[in-house]
Amino acid sequence: MSGYIDSHTHITNDDLDVTAYLEDIREAKEEGLVKSLLVLTEKAEEKLYDALKDDPYFDFARGIFPTDAARYSEEDLKELKNILAKPGFVALGEIGLDYHWAKEIRESQIELFILQIDLANELDLPIIIHSREAMSDTLKVLKEHECRRKGVVHCFSGSMEMMKEFNKLGYMVAFGGTLTYKNNVQGIRAIRELDLDHLLIETDAPYLTPTPKRGQRNRTANVKLVYKFISELLSIDERELIDKVYDNYRRLFLRSR
C-alpha cells in the first residue's frame, strides 16, 4: 500500500543523535510515512546503516559530496563502491556540482561527478544530483555522460525551461520545503509545467523547513506539508499525488526489487 515518502532526508551531521532521530522517525510513521531515503554524506554517518538496515522503512544512498572534490582519493571511491554493494542502498548520491560553496574547485567537482556517474553505471544504480548555482554545467555533464538508470535532481532550484531539459534526459526532479516559500516564483512556475511522472517530494531534513514551520529544525514528517502544498497548488487530490509519487519512487529506486 502506498503512503507518504520522503525521497531525501539526512540525520544532523553535527551531533549524529541516533536516539532523537529514531524518535522523529517513529512519529513520522505514526503520521502516515511509509518510506524515507536516508542520504549519507559523511563517513561518520555510515554507522547509522548498521542501526537501521533491518527496518524496511529505510532505503539508503551514499556518495561523495561535490565540496569534497579537492580531497577525495581512489581509496574513497573503492570504499564507496563497497558501501553501495550492501543491502538497502538504492542510489549513488548525493553527487554533482556546488558553485555556491566551492566554485574555486569547479574542474575537480566535474571530474568527481563524472567518476561517480561511471561508478553508478558499473553498479546499475540511479544517481541523486546536487546542483547549486551550477544548473547549466550539471546539465552539460549529464548530456555528455549518461547514467543508464537516470536519477533525480534533488531540491530542484532551476527554471521551468531547465527542468524540462532534465526531464528530456529522463531525470526526475524533487521539490521540498523551498517550494512553499513565498518568493519562490521560479519553483511555482516549474512545477505547474511538470509532467507528474517526473516528480518526487522530499524534505532534505534537517534543513529547508517548509512553511508554516520555517525557522524550526526540519523533520521528515514535514514532507506532508509539501504534499499538501503541491496538491492544493495543482488542484489534484492529495491521495492521487501520494500514489503518483510512490509509483515514481519505486520505478526509479526499487526497480530490481
PDB file of C-alpha atoms in Angstrom:
ATOM      1  CA  MET A   1       0.000   0.000   0.000  1.00  0.00           C
ATOM      2  CA  SER A   2       1.322   3.448  -0.923  1.00  0.00           C
ATOM      3  CA  GLY A   3       1.840   6.318   1.501  1.00  0.00           C
ATOM      4  CA  TYR A   4       3.900   9.433   2.040  1.00  0.00           C
ATOM      5  CA  ILE A   5       7.550   9.102   1.010  1.00  0.00           C
ATOM      6  CA  ASP A   6      10.408  11.405   1.937  1.00  0.00           C
ATOM      7  CA  SER A   7      12.733  10.852  -1.001  1.00  0.00           C
ATOM      8  CA  HIS A   8      15.690  12.708   0.541  1.00  0.00           C
ATOM      9  CA  THR A   9      16.495  13.128   4.218  1.00  0.00           C
ATOM     10  CA  HIS A  10      19.564  13.292   6.466  1.00  0.00           C
ATOM     11  CA  ILE A  11      20.445  12.914  10.091  1.00  0.00           C
ATOM     12  CA  THR A  12      22.029  16.037  11.580  1.00  0.00           C
ATOM     13  CA  ASN A  13      25.717  15.771  10.756  1.00  0.00           C
ATOM     14  CA  ASP A  14      26.802  17.789  13.794  1.00  0.00           C
ATOM     15  CA  ASP A  15      25.629  15.507  16.579  1.00  0.00           C
ATOM     16  CA  LEU A  16      24.550  12.199  14.999  1.00  0.00           C
ATOM     17  CA  ASP A  17      21.936  11.824  17.715  1.00  0.00           C
ATOM     18  CA  VAL A  18      20.530   8.472  16.636  1.00  0.00           C
ATOM     19  CA  THR A  19      18.075   8.260  19.554  1.00  0.00           C
ATOM     20  CA  ALA A  20      16.478  11.603  18.675  1.00  0.00           C
ATOM     21  CA  TYR A  21      16.425  10.683  15.001  1.00  0.00           C
ATOM     22  CA  LEU A  22      14.652   7.394  15.669  1.00  0.00           C
ATOM     23  CA  GLU A  23      12.040   9.237  17.733  1.00  0.00           C
ATOM     24  CA  ASP A  24      11.450  11.536  14.748  1.00  0.00           C
ATOM     25  CA  ILE A  25      11.035   8.507  12.510  1.00  0.00           C
ATOM     26  CA  ARG A  26       8.638   6.803  14.940  1.00  0.00           C
ATOM     27  CA  GLU A  27       6.459   9.913  14.863  1.00  0.00           C
ATOM     28  CA  ALA A  28       6.727  10.110  11.067  1.00  0.00           C
ATOM     29  CA  LYS A  29       5.469   6.538  10.717  1.00  0.00           C
ATOM     30  CA  GLU A  30       2.543   7.349  13.000  1.00  0.00           C
ATOM     31  CA  GLU A  31       1.736  10.290  10.719  1.00  0.00           C
ATOM     32  CA  GLY A  32       1.499   8.108   7.614  1.00  0.00           C
ATOM     33  CA  LEU A  33       5.012   7.957   6.176  1.00  0.00           C
ATOM     34  CA  VAL A  34       5.921   4.587   4.671  1.00  0.00           C
ATOM     35  CA  LYS A  35       9.441   5.236   3.381  1.00  0.00           C
ATOM     36  CA  SER A  36      12.435   7.552   3.757  1.00  0.00           C
ATOM     37  CA  LEU A  37      15.563   7.575   1.644  1.00  0.00           C
ATOM     38  CA  LEU A  38      18.367   8.349   4.094  1.00  0.00           C
ATOM     39  CA  VAL A  39      21.217  10.070   2.258  1.00  0.00           C
ATOM     40  CA  LEU A  40      24.570   9.589   3.999  1.00  0.00           C
ATOM     41  CA  THR A  41      27.031  12.382   3.252  1.00  0.00           C
ATOM     42  CA  GLU A  42      29.717  11.865   5.897  1.00  0.00           C
ATOM     43  CA  LYS A  43      31.758   8.801   6.835  1.00  0.00           C
ATOM     44  CA  ALA A  44      30.647   9.255  10.443  1.00  0.00           C
ATOM     45  CA  GLU A  45      27.038   8.735   9.349  1.00  0.00           C
ATOM     46  CA  GLU A  46      27.746   5.282   7.973  1.00  0.00           C
ATOM     47  CA  LYS A  47      27.421   3.790  11.450  1.00  0.00           C
ATOM     48  CA  LEU A  48      23.703   4.522  11.105  1.00  0.00           C
ATOM     49  CA  TYR A  49      23.433   1.836   8.480  1.00  0.00           C
ATOM     50  CA  ASP A  50      24.023  -0.973  10.975  1.00  0.00           C
ATOM     51  CA  ALA A  51      21.428   0.505  13.342  1.00  0.00           C
ATOM     52  CA  LEU A  52      18.758   0.935  10.665  1.00  0.00           C
ATOM     53  CA  LYS A  53      19.455  -1.589   7.903  1.00  0.00           C
ATOM     54  CA  ASP A  54      16.859  -4.140   9.073  1.00  0.00           C
ATOM     55  CA  ASP A  55      13.985  -1.630   9.106  1.00  0.00           C
ATOM     56  CA  PRO A  56      12.175  -1.828   5.727  1.00  0.00           C
ATOM     57  CA  TYR A  57      11.061   1.771   6.216  1.00  0.00           C
ATOM     58  CA  PHE A  58      14.550   2.938   5.186  1.00  0.00           C
ATOM     59  CA  ASP A  59      16.388   2.971   1.905  1.00  0.00           C
ATOM     60  CA  PHE A  60      19.930   4.333   1.743  1.00  0.00           C
ATOM     61  CA  ALA A  61      22.165   6.347  -0.568  1.00  0.00           C
ATOM     62  CA  ARG A  62      25.813   7.334  -0.334  1.00  0.00           C
ATOM     63  CA  GLY A  63      28.050   9.463  -2.495  1.00  0.00           C
ATOM     64  CA  ILE A  64      30.991  11.858  -2.295  1.00  0.00           C
ATOM     65  CA  PHE A  65      29.627  15.381  -1.978  1.00  0.00           C
ATOM     66  CA  PRO A  66      30.919  17.940  -4.544  1.00  0.00           C
ATOM     67  CA  THR A  67      32.556  20.195  -1.954  1.00  0.00           C
ATOM     68  CA  ASP A  68      34.832  17.242  -1.070  1.00  0.00           C
ATOM     69  CA  ALA A  69      36.187  17.115  -4.619  1.00  0.00           C
ATOM     70  CA  ALA A  70      39.536  18.645  -3.683  1.00  0.00           C
ATOM     71  CA  ARG A  71      40.380  15.914  -1.208  1.00  0.00           C
ATOM     72  CA  TYR A  72      38.885  12.625  -2.400  1.00  0.00           C
ATOM     73  CA  SER A  73      41.141   9.698  -3.300  1.00  0.00           C
ATOM     74  CA  GLU A  74      40.974   6.441  -5.231  1.00  0.00           C
ATOM     75  CA  GLU A  75      40.581   4.702  -1.894  1.00  0.00           C
ATOM     76  CA  ASP A  76      37.480   6.792  -1.199  1.00  0.00           C
ATOM     77  CA  LEU A  77      35.947   5.608  -4.463  1.00  0.00           C
ATOM     78  CA  LYS A  78      36.785   1.973  -3.663  1.00  0.00           C
ATOM     79  CA  GLU A  79      35.269   2.369  -0.212  1.00  0.00           C
ATOM     80  CA  LEU A  80      32.154   3.957  -1.738  1.00  0.00           C
ATOM     81  CA  LYS A  81      31.790   1.007  -4.102  1.00  0.00           C
ATOM     82  CA  ASN A  82      31.944  -1.441  -1.181  1.00  0.00           C
ATOM     83  CA  ILE A  83      29.344   0.515   0.794  1.00  0.00           C
ATOM     84  CA  LEU A  84      26.912   0.677  -2.123  1.00  0.00           C
ATOM     85  CA  ALA A  85      27.093  -3.094  -2.574  1.00  0.00           C
ATOM     86  CA  LYS A  86      25.411  -3.592   0.813  1.00  0.00           C
ATOM     87  CA  PRO A  87      21.676  -4.410   1.022  1.00  0.00           C
ATOM     88  CA  GLY A  88      19.375  -1.416   1.175  1.00  0.00           C
ATOM     89  CA  PHE A  89      21.492   1.020  -0.861  1.00  0.00           C
ATOM     90  CA  VAL A  90      19.317   2.087  -3.788  1.00  0.00           C
ATOM     91  CA  ALA A  91      21.184   5.104  -5.194  1.00  0.00           C
ATOM     92  CA  LEU A  92      24.559   6.789  -5.518  1.00  0.00           C
ATOM     93  CA  GLY A  93      24.345  10.282  -4.132  1.00  0.00           C
ATOM     94  CA  GLU A  94      24.173  12.949  -3.444  1.00  0.00           C
ATOM     95  CA  ILE A  95      26.689  13.952  -6.087  1.00  0.00           C
ATOM     96  CA  GLY A  96      27.040  16.805  -8.525  1.00  0.00           C
ATOM     97  CA  LEU A  97      28.170  20.420  -8.544  1.00  0.00           C
ATOM     98  CA  ASP A  98      28.089  23.204  -5.955  1.00  0.00           C
ATOM     99  CA  TYR A  99      29.325  26.593  -7.138  1.00  0.00           C
ATOM    100  CA  HIS A 100      27.901  28.410  -4.134  1.00  0.00           C
ATOM    101  CA  TRP A 101      30.356  26.946  -1.632  1.00  0.00           C
ATOM    102  CA  ALA A 102      33.175  25.660  -3.817  1.00  0.00           C
ATOM    103  CA  LYS A 103      33.317  27.331  -7.236  1.00  0.00           C
ATOM    104  CA  GLU A 104      37.099  27.573  -6.945  1.00  0.00           C
ATOM    105  CA  ILE A 105      37.348  23.777  -7.410  1.00  0.00           C
ATOM    106  CA  ARG A 106      34.936  23.663 -10.341  1.00  0.00           C
ATOM    107  CA  GLU A 107      37.076  21.357 -12.514  1.00  0.00           C
ATOM    108  CA  SER A 108      37.679  18.931  -9.650  1.00  0.00           C
ATOM    109  CA  GLN A 109      33.928  18.809  -8.984  1.00  0.00           C
ATOM    110  CA  ILE A 110      33.172  17.997 -12.617  1.00  0.00           C
ATOM    111  CA  GLU A 111      35.824  15.276 -12.630  1.00  0.00           C
ATOM    112  CA  LEU A 112      34.430  13.692  -9.456  1.00  0.00           C
ATOM    113  CA  PHE A 113      30.866  13.948 -10.766  1.00  0.00           C
ATOM    114  CA  ILE A 114      31.811  12.028 -13.922  1.00  0.00           C
ATOM    115  CA  LEU A 115      33.733   9.368 -11.982  1.00  0.00           C
ATOM    116  CA  GLN A 116      30.698   8.742  -9.786  1.00  0.00           C
ATOM    117  CA  ILE A 117      28.347   8.529 -12.779  1.00  0.00           C
ATOM    118  CA  ASP A 118      30.688   5.854 -14.150  1.00  0.00           C
ATOM    119  CA  LEU A 119      30.521   4.037 -10.803  1.00  0.00           C
ATOM    120  CA  ALA A 120      26.726   4.232 -10.790  1.00  0.00           C
ATOM    121  CA  ASN A 121      26.709   2.601 -14.222  1.00  0.00           C
ATOM    122  CA  GLU A 122      29.050  -0.114 -13.012  1.00  0.00           C
ATOM    123  CA  LEU A 123      26.759  -0.832 -10.050  1.00  0.00           C
ATOM    124  CA  ASP A 124      23.499  -0.337 -12.009  1.00  0.00           C
ATOM    125  CA  LEU A 125      22.277   2.407  -9.666  1.00  0.00           C
ATOM    126  CA  PRO A 126      20.457   5.701 -10.247  1.00  0.00           C
ATOM    127  CA  ILE A 127      22.051   8.925  -9.018  1.00  0.00           C
ATOM    128  CA  ILE A 128      20.867  11.684  -6.687  1.00  0.00           C
ATOM    129  CA  ILE A 129      22.086  15.013  -8.050  1.00  0.00           C
ATOM    130  CA  HIS A 130      23.045  18.087  -6.042  1.00  0.00           C
ATOM    131  CA  SER A 131      23.199  21.208  -8.198  1.00  0.00           C
ATOM    132  CA  ARG A 132      23.594  24.607  -6.567  1.00  0.00           C
ATOM    133  CA  GLU A 133      24.237  27.629  -8.778  1.00  0.00           C
ATOM    134  CA  ALA A 134      25.517  25.142 -11.372  1.00  0.00           C
ATOM    135  CA  MET A 135      22.493  24.028 -13.391  1.00  0.00           C
ATOM    136  CA  SER A 136      23.986  24.625 -16.842  1.00  0.00           C
ATOM    137  CA  ASP A 137      27.169  22.681 -16.111  1.00  0.00           C
ATOM    138  CA  THR A 138      25.153  19.919 -14.409  1.00  0.00           C
ATOM    139  CA  LEU A 139      23.002  19.522 -17.498  1.00  0.00           C
ATOM    140  CA  LYS A 140      26.092  19.550 -19.739  1.00  0.00           C
ATOM    141  CA  VAL A 141      27.740  16.745 -17.741  1.00  0.00           C
ATOM    142  CA  LEU A 142      24.570  14.631 -17.850  1.00  0.00           C
ATOM    143  CA  LYS A 143      24.224  15.112 -21.601  1.00  0.00           C
ATOM    144  CA  GLU A 144      27.823  14.022 -22.185  1.00  0.00           C
ATOM    145  CA  HIS A 145      27.958  11.244 -19.560  1.00  0.00           C
ATOM    146  CA  GLU A 146      24.795   9.182 -19.466  1.00  0.00           C
ATOM    147  CA  CYS A 147      23.695   7.495 -16.270  1.00  0.00           C
ATOM    148  CA  ARG A 148      21.824   4.449 -17.542  1.00  0.00           C
ATOM    149  CA  ARG A 149      19.485   4.210 -14.530  1.00  0.00           C
ATOM    150  CA  LYS A 150      18.980   8.002 -14.608  1.00  0.00           C
ATOM    151  CA  GLY A 151      18.162   9.652 -11.264  1.00  0.00           C
ATOM    152  CA  VAL A 152      16.755  12.771  -9.657  1.00  0.00           C
ATOM    153  CA  VAL A 153      17.816  16.395  -9.357  1.00  0.00           C
ATOM    154  CA  HIS A 154      17.183  16.880  -5.659  1.00  0.00           C
ATOM    155  CA  CYS A 155      15.952  20.157  -4.161  1.00  0.00           C
ATOM    156  CA  PHE A 156      15.342  21.487  -7.654  1.00  0.00           C
ATOM    157  CA  SER A 157      16.017  25.215  -7.908  1.00  0.00           C
ATOM    158  CA  GLY A 158      16.277  25.811 -11.634  1.00  0.00           C
ATOM    159  CA  SER A 159      13.949  27.333 -14.180  1.00  0.00           C
ATOM    160  CA  MET A 160      10.989  25.675 -15.837  1.00  0.00           C
ATOM    161  CA  GLU A 161      12.979  25.529 -19.068  1.00  0.00           C
ATOM    162  CA  MET A 162      15.933  23.855 -17.361  1.00  0.00           C
ATOM    163  CA  MET A 163      13.608  21.382 -15.635  1.00  0.00           C
ATOM    164  CA  LYS A 164      12.237  20.297 -18.997  1.00  0.00           C
ATOM    165  CA  GLU A 165      15.768  19.689 -20.265  1.00  0.00           C
ATOM    166  CA  PHE A 166      16.486  17.357 -17.335  1.00  0.00           C
ATOM    167  CA  ASN A 167      13.161  15.600 -17.931  1.00  0.00           C
ATOM    168  CA  LYS A 168      14.012  15.080 -21.615  1.00  0.00           C
ATOM    169  CA  LEU A 169      17.143  13.235 -20.493  1.00  0.00           C
ATOM    170  CA  GLY A 170      14.985  11.002 -18.281  1.00  0.00           C
ATOM    171  CA  TYR A 171      15.724  12.584 -14.897  1.00  0.00           C
ATOM    172  CA  MET A 172      13.126  13.276 -12.245  1.00  0.00           C
ATOM    173  CA  VAL A 173      13.115  16.436 -10.142  1.00  0.00           C
ATOM    174  CA  ALA A 174      12.374  16.634  -6.418  1.00  0.00           C
ATOM    175  CA  PHE A 175      10.730  19.534  -4.628  1.00  0.00           C
ATOM    176  CA  GLY A 176      10.856  20.179  -0.904  1.00  0.00           C
ATOM    177  CA  GLY A 177      10.220  22.919   1.613  1.00  0.00           C
ATOM    178  CA  THR A 178      11.642  25.731  -0.511  1.00  0.00           C
ATOM    179  CA  LEU A 179       8.709  25.354  -2.888  1.00  0.00           C
ATOM    180  CA  THR A 180       6.432  26.647  -0.109  1.00  0.00           C
ATOM    181  CA  TYR A 181       8.424  29.865   0.374  1.00  0.00           C
ATOM    182  CA  LYS A 182       6.568  32.995  -0.595  1.00  0.00           C
ATOM    183  CA  ASN A 183       9.192  34.329  -3.019  1.00  0.00           C
ATOM    184  CA  ASN A 184       9.795  31.067  -4.914  1.00  0.00           C
ATOM    185  CA  VAL A 185       8.146  32.216  -8.139  1.00  0.00           C
ATOM    186  CA  GLN A 186      10.517  30.154 -10.291  1.00  0.00           C
ATOM    187  CA  GLY A 187       9.738  26.926  -8.438  1.00  0.00           C
ATOM    188  CA  ILE A 188       5.978  27.502  -8.687  1.00  0.00           C
ATOM    189  CA  ARG A 189       6.263  28.142 -12.413  1.00  0.00           C
ATOM    190  CA  ALA A 190       8.317  24.986 -12.884  1.00  0.00           C
ATOM    191  CA  ILE A 191       6.058  22.602 -11.002  1.00  0.00           C
ATOM    192  CA  ARG A 192       2.967  23.922 -12.782  1.00  0.00           C
ATOM    193  CA  GLU A 193       4.567  22.719 -16.030  1.00  0.00           C
ATOM    194  CA  LEU A 194       5.934  19.423 -14.693  1.00  0.00           C
ATOM    195  CA  ASP A 195       4.790  16.063 -16.012  1.00  0.00           C
ATOM    196  CA  LEU A 196       3.969  14.358 -12.707  1.00  0.00           C
ATOM    197  CA  ASP A 197       5.678  11.165 -13.910  1.00  0.00           C
ATOM    198  CA  HIS A 198       8.912  13.055 -13.166  1.00  0.00           C
ATOM    199  CA  LEU A 199       8.042  14.243  -9.637  1.00  0.00           C
ATOM    200  CA  LEU A 200       9.497  13.258  -6.270  1.00  0.00           C
ATOM    201  CA  ILE A 201       8.847  15.013  -2.945  1.00  0.00           C
ATOM    202  CA  GLU A 202      11.394  15.411  -0.159  1.00  0.00           C
ATOM    203  CA  THR A 203      12.361  17.335   2.959  1.00  0.00           C
ATOM    204  CA  ASP A 204      16.185  17.473   2.922  1.00  0.00           C
ATOM    205  CA  ALA A 205      15.678  17.387   6.699  1.00  0.00           C
ATOM    206  CA  PRO A 206      17.017  18.738   8.977  1.00  0.00           C
ATOM    207  CA  TYR A 207      17.347  21.635   6.510  1.00  0.00           C
ATOM    208  CA  LEU A 208      14.879  23.718   4.443  1.00  0.00           C
ATOM    209  CA  THR A 209      11.837  23.506   6.699  1.00  0.00           C
ATOM    210  CA  PRO A 210       8.594  24.223   4.828  1.00  0.00           C
ATOM    211  CA  THR A 211       6.099  26.931   5.629  1.00  0.00           C
ATOM    212  CA  PRO A 212       4.424  27.278   8.153  1.00  0.00           C
ATOM    213  CA  LYS A 213       7.210  25.732  10.278  1.00  0.00           C
ATOM    214  CA  ARG A 214      10.043  27.653   8.661  1.00  0.00           C
ATOM    215  CA  GLY A 215      12.651  28.634  11.243  1.00  0.00           C
ATOM    216  CA  GLN A 216      12.346  25.332  13.106  1.00  0.00           C
ATOM    217  CA  ARG A 217      14.564  22.293  12.635  1.00  0.00           C
ATOM    218  CA  ASN A 218      13.103  20.309   9.759  1.00  0.00           C
ATOM    219  CA  ARG A 219      11.921  16.746  10.329  1.00  0.00           C
ATOM    220  CA  THR A 220      10.950  14.090   7.843  1.00  0.00           C
ATOM    221  CA  ALA A 221       7.247  14.129   8.812  1.00  0.00           C
ATOM    222  CA  ASN A 222       7.100  17.681   7.432  1.00  0.00           C
ATOM    223  CA  VAL A 223       7.102  16.158   3.960  1.00  0.00           C
ATOM    224  CA  LYS A 224       3.313  16.002   4.407  1.00  0.00           C
ATOM    225  CA  LEU A 225       3.241  19.815   4.308  1.00  0.00           C
ATOM    226  CA  VAL A 226       4.927  19.743   0.897  1.00  0.00           C
ATOM    227  CA  TYR A 227       2.455  17.159  -0.408  1.00  0.00           C
ATOM    228  CA  LYS A 228      -0.427  19.312   0.828  1.00  0.00           C
ATOM    229  CA  PHE A 229       1.037  22.452  -0.749  1.00  0.00           C
ATOM    230  CA  ILE A 230       1.535  20.761  -4.129  1.00  0.00           C
ATOM    231  CA  SER A 231      -1.898  19.131  -4.167  1.00  0.00           C
ATOM    232  CA  GLU A 232      -3.561  22.480  -3.462  1.00  0.00           C
ATOM    233  CA  LEU A 233      -1.342  24.357  -5.924  1.00  0.00           C
ATOM    234  CA  LEU A 234      -2.062  21.913  -8.742  1.00  0.00           C
ATOM    235  CA  SER A 235      -5.688  21.258  -7.708  1.00  0.00           C
ATOM    236  CA  ILE A 236      -5.226  17.492  -7.555  1.00  0.00           C
ATOM    237  CA  ASP A 237      -6.422  15.090  -4.902  1.00  0.00           C
ATOM    238  CA  GLU A 238      -3.738  14.505  -2.285  1.00  0.00           C
ATOM    239  CA  ARG A 239      -4.342  10.747  -2.370  1.00  0.00           C
ATOM    240  CA  GLU A 240      -3.714  10.787  -6.123  1.00  0.00           C
ATOM    241  CA  LEU A 241      -0.479  12.700  -5.541  1.00  0.00           C
ATOM    242  CA  ILE A 242       0.637  10.252  -2.839  1.00  0.00           C
ATOM    243  CA  ASP A 243       0.068   7.312  -5.199  1.00  0.00           C
ATOM    244  CA  LYS A 244       1.866   9.010  -8.094  1.00  0.00           C
ATOM    245  CA  VAL A 245       4.976   9.880  -6.068  1.00  0.00           C
ATOM    246  CA  TYR A 246       5.002   6.405  -4.539  1.00  0.00           C
ATOM    247  CA  ASP A 247       4.957   4.856  -8.029  1.00  0.00           C
ATOM    248  CA  ASN A 248       7.673   7.238  -9.266  1.00  0.00           C
ATOM    249  CA  TYR A 249       9.892   6.397  -6.303  1.00  0.00           C
ATOM    250  CA  ARG A 250       9.523   2.667  -6.811  1.00  0.00           C
ATOM    251  CA  ARG A 251      10.157   2.990 -10.544  1.00  0.00           C
ATOM    252  CA  LEU A 252      13.370   4.949 -10.029  1.00  0.00           C
ATOM    253  CA  PHE A 253      14.904   3.396  -6.947  1.00  0.00           C
ATOM    254  CA  LEU A 254      13.332  -0.028  -6.421  1.00  0.00           C
ATOM    255  CA  ARG A 255      13.097  -1.366  -9.955  1.00  0.00           C
ATOM    256  CA  SER A 256      15.051  -4.532  -9.185  1.00  0.00           C
ATOM    257  CA  ARG A 257      13.067  -5.425  -6.039  1.00  0.00           C
TER     258      ARG A 257
END
